[in-house]
mmCIF file of C-alpha atoms and ligand atoms in Angstrom:
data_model
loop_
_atom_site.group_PDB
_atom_site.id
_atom_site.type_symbol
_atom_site.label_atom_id
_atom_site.label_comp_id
_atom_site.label_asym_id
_atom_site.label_seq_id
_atom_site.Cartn_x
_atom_site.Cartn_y
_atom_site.Cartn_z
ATOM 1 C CA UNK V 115 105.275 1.577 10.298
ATOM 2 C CA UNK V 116 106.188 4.766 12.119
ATOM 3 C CA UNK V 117 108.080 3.687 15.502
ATOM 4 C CA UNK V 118 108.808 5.143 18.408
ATOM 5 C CA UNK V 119 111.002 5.162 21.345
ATOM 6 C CA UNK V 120 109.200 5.980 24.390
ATOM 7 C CA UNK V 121 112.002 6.423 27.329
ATOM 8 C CA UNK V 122 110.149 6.332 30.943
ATOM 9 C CA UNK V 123 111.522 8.130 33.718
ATOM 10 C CA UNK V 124 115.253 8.563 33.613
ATOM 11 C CA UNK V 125 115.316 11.114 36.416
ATOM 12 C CA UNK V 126 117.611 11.621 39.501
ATOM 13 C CA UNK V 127 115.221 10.609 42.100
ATOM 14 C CA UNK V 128 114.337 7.069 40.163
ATOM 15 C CA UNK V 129 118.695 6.314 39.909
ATOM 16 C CA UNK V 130 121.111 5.866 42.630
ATOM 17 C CA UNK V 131 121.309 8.584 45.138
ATOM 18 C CA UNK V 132 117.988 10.033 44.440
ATOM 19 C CA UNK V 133 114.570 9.611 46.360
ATOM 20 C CA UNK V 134 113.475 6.594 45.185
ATOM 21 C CA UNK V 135 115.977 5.189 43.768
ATOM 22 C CA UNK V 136 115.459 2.122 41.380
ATOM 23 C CA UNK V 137 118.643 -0.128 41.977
ATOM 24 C CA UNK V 138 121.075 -0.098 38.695
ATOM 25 C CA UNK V 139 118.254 2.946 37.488
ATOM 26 C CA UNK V 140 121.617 4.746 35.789
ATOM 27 C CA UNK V 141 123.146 1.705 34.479
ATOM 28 C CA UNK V 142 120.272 2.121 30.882
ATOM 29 C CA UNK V 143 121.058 5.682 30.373
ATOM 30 C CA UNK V 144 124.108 5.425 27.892
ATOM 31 C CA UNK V 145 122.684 2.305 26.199
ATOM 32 C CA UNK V 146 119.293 4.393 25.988
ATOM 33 C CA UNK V 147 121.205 7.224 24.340
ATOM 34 C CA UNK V 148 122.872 4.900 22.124
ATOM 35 C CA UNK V 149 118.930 3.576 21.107
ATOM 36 C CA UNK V 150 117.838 7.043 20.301
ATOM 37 C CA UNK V 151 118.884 7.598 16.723
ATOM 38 C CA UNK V 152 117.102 4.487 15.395
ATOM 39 C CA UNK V 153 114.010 5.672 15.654
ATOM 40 C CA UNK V 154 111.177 7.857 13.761
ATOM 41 C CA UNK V 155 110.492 9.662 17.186
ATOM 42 C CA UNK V 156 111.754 9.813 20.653
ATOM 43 C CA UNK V 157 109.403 11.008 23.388
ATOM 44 C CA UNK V 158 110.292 11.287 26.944
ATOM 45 C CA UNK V 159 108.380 10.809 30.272
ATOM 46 C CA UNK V 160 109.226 12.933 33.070
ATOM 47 C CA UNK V 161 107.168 12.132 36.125
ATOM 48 C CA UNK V 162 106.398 15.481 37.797
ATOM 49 C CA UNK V 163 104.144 15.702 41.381
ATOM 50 C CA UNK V 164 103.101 18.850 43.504
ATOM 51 C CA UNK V 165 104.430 18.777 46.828
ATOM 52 C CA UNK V 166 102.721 16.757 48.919
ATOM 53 C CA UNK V 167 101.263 14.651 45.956
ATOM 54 C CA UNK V 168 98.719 12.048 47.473
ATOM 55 C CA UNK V 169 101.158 9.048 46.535
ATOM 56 C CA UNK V 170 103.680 10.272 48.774
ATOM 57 C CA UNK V 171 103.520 8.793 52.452
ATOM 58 C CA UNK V 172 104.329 11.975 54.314
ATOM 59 C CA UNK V 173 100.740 12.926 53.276
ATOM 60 C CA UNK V 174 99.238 10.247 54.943
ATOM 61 C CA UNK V 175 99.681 10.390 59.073
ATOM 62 C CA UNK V 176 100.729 7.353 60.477
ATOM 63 C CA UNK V 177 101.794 5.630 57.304
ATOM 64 C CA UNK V 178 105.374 4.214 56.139
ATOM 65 C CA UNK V 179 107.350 4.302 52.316
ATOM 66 C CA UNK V 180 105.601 1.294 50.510
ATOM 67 C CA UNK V 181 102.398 0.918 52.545
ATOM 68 C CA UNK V 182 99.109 0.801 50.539
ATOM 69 C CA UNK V 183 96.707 2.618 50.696
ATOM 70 C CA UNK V 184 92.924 3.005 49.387
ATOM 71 C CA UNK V 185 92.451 5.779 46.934
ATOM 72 C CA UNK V 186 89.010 7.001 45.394
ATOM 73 C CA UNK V 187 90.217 5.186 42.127
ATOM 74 C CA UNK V 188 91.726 2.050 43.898
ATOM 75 C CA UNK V 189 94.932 0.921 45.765
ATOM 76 C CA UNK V 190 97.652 2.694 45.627
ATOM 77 C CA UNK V 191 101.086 2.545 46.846
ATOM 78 C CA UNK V 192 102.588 4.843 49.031
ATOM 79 C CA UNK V 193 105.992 6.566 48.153
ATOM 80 C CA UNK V 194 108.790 8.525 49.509
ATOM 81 C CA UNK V 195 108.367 12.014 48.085
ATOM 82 C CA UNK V 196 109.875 11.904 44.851
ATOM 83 C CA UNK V 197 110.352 14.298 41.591
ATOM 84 C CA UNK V 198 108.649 17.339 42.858
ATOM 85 C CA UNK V 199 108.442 20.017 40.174
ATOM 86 C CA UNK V 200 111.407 21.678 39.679
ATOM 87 C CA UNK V 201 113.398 20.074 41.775
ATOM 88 C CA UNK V 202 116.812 18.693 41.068
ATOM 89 C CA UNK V 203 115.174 15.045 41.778
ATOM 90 C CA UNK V 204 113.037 15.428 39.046
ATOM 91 C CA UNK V 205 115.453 16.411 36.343
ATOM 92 C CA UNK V 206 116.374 13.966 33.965
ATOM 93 C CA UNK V 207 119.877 11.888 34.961
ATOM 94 C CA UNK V 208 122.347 14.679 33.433
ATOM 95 C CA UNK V 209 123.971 11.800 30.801
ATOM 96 C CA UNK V 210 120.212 11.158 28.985
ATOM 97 C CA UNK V 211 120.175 12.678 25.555
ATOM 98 C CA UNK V 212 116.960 15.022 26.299
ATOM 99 C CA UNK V 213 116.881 16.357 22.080
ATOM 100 C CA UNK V 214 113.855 14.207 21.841
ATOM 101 C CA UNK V 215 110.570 15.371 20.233
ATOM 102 C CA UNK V 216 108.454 15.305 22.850
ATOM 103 C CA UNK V 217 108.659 15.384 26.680
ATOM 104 C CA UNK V 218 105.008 14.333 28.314
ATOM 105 C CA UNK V 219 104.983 15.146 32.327
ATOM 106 C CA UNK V 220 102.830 12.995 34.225
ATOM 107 C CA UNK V 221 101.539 12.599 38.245
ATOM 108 C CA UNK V 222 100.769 16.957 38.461
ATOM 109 C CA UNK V 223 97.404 16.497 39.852
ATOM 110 C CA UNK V 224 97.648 16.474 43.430
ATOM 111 C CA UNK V 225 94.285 13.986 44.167
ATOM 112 C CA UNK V 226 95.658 10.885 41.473
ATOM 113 C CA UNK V 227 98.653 9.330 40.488
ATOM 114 C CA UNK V 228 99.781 8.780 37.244
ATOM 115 C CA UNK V 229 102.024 5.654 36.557
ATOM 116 C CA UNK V 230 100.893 5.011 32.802
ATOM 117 C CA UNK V 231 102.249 8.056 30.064
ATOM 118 C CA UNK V 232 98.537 7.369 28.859
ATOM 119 C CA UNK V 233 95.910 7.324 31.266
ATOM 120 C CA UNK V 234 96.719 8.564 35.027
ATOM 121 C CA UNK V 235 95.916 5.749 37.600
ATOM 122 C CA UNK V 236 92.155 6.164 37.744
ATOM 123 C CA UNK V 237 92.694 4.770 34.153
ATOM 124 C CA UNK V 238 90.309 6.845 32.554
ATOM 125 C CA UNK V 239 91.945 10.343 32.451
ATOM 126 C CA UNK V 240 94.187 10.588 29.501
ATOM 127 C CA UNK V 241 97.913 12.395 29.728
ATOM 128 C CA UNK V 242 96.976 13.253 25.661
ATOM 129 C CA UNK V 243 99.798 10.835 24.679
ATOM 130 C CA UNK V 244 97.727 8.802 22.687
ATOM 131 C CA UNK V 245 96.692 11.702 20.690
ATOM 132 C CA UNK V 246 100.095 13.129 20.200
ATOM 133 C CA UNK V 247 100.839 9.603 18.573
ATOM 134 C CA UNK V 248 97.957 8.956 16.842
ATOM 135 C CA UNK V 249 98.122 12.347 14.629
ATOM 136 C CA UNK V 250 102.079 11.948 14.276
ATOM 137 C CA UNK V 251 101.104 8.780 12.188
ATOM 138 C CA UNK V 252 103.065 6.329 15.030
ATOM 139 C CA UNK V 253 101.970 2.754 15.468
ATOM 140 C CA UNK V 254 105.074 1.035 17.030
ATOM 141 C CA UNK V 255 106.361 1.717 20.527
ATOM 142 C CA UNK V 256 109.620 0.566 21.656
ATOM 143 C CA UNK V 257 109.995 1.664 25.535
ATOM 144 C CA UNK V 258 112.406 1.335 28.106
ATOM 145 C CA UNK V 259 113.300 3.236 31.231
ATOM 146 C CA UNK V 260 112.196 3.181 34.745
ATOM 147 C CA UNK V 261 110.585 1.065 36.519
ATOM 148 C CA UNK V 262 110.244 -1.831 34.784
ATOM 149 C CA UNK V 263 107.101 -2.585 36.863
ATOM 150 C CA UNK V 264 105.415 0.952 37.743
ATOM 151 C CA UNK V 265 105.911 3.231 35.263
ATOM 152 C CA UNK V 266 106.866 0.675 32.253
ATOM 153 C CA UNK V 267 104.453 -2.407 32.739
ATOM 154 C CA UNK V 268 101.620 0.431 32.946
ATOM 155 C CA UNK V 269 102.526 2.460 29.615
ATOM 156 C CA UNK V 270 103.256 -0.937 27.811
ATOM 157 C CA UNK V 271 99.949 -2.606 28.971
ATOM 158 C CA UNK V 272 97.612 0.840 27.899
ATOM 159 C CA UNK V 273 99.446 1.000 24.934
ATOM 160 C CA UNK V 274 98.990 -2.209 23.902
ATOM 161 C CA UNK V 275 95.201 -1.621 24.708
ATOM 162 C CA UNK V 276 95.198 1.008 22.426
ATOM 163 C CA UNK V 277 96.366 -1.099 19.611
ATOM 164 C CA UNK V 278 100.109 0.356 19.147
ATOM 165 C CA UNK V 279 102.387 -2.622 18.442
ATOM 166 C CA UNK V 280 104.845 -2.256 21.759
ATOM 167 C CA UNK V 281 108.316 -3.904 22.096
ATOM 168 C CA UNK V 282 109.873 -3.745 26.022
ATOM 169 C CA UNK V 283 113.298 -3.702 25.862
ATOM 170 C CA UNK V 284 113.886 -5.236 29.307
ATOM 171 C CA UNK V 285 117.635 -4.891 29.150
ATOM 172 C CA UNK V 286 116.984 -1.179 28.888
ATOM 173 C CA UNK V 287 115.156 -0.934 32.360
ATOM 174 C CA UNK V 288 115.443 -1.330 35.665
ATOM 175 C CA UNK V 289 112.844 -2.683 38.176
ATOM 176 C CA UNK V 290 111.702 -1.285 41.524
ATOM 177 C CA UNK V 291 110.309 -4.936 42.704
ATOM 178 C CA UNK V 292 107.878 -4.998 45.790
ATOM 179 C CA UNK V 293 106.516 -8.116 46.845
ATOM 180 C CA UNK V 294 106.868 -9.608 43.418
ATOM 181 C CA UNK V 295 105.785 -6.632 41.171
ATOM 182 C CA UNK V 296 108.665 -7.582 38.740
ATOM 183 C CA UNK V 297 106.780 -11.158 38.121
ATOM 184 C CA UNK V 298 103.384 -9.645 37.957
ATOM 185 C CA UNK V 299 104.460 -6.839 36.003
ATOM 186 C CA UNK V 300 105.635 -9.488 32.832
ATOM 187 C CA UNK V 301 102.755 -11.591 33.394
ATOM 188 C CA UNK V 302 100.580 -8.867 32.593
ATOM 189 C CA UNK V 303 102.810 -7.369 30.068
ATOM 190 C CA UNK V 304 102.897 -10.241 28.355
ATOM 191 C CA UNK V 305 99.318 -11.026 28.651
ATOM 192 C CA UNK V 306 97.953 -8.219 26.846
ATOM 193 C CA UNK V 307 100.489 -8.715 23.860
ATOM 194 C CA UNK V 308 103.134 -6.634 24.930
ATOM 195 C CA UNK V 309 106.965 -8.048 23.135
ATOM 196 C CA UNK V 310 109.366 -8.313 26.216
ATOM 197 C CA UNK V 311 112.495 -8.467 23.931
HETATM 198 C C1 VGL M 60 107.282 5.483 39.334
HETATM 199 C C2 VGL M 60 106.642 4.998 41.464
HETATM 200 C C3 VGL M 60 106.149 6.263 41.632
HETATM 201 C C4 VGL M 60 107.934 5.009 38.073
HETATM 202 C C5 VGL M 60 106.784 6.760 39.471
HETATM 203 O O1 VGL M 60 108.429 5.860 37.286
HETATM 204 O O2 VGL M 60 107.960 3.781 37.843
HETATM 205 N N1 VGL M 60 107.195 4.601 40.333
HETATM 206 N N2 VGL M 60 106.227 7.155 40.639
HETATM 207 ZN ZN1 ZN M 61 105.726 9.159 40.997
#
């Protein structure tokens, strides 16, 4: 098997200090490093929005950080602007090795948000991930990162509906948790086969 490590979102805004930051989000990075060289291939996610990205609150009068809201494609929740393009928030925590093989930026179309490194949240419009692994020959995902139950539990559950054999290293992430997402997001992880090791 050709295996993967697939390392989610280690940027500024998603660790302490930053815009949304994901409590202990900076705690993985030198145990994620440490991960890196036993694998065939390391790709990196870097999750990378327009200003005033439809996800973000502040472009939606009258709402509040974490409110839902109702998108073309479904519910959505509704963030503090984070990791706009370029921005110092988006850059990857300065301590994460970043000599991977591939970095894949997700969330750059204005009108959809894009949680999973595979399909964007309308869950039909592909980041080209898939096809990136598919011709490199890899069939095993190991992923960790940030957060455990946005950007993780999505990428895990699509892979594992692709048919790549996925491992979550849960000591290796860090988990936003709204009203329960953490729970939710491992029930469904481990519902549609996904290893929580
Ligand atoms: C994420 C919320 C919004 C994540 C990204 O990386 O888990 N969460 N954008
Ligand atoms: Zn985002």
């Amino acid at each position: 098997m050709t295996h993967a490590l697939l390392v989610i979102d280690v940027q500024n805004d998603f660790c302490p200090g930053g815009a949304l930051a994901v409590p202990g989000g900076d705690e993985i990075v030198a145990h994620i490093n440490a991960m890196m060289g036993d694998f065939d291939a390391v790709i990196l996610t870097q999750d990378w929005h327009p200003a005033g990205h439809s996800s973000f609150s502040t472009s939606h009068p009258g709402k509040n950080h974490y409110d839902m809201t109702e998108m073309p494609y479904g519910p959505q929740v509704l963030w503090p602007d984070h990791c706009v393009q370029g921005t110092q928030g988006a850059a990857f925590h300065p301590e994460l090795r970043t000599d991977g093989d591939l970095i894949i930026r997700k969330g750059f179309r204005s009108a959809i948000d894009s949680y999973s490194a595979f399909f964007e949240n309308d869950q039909s419009t592909p980041t080209g991930l898939e096809g990136y692994l598919r011709t490199r020959g890899i069939d095993k995902l190991t992923l960790v990162g940030l957060a455990t139950d946005f950007c993780v539990h999505f990428s895990a559950v699509d892979a594992a509906r692709l048919g790549f054999d996925v491992t979550v290293r849960m000591e290796a992430c860090r988990a936003i948790d709204l009203d329960g997402s953490l729970a939710a997001a491992e029930t469904a992880m481990q519902k549609a086969g996904v290893t929580l090791a």
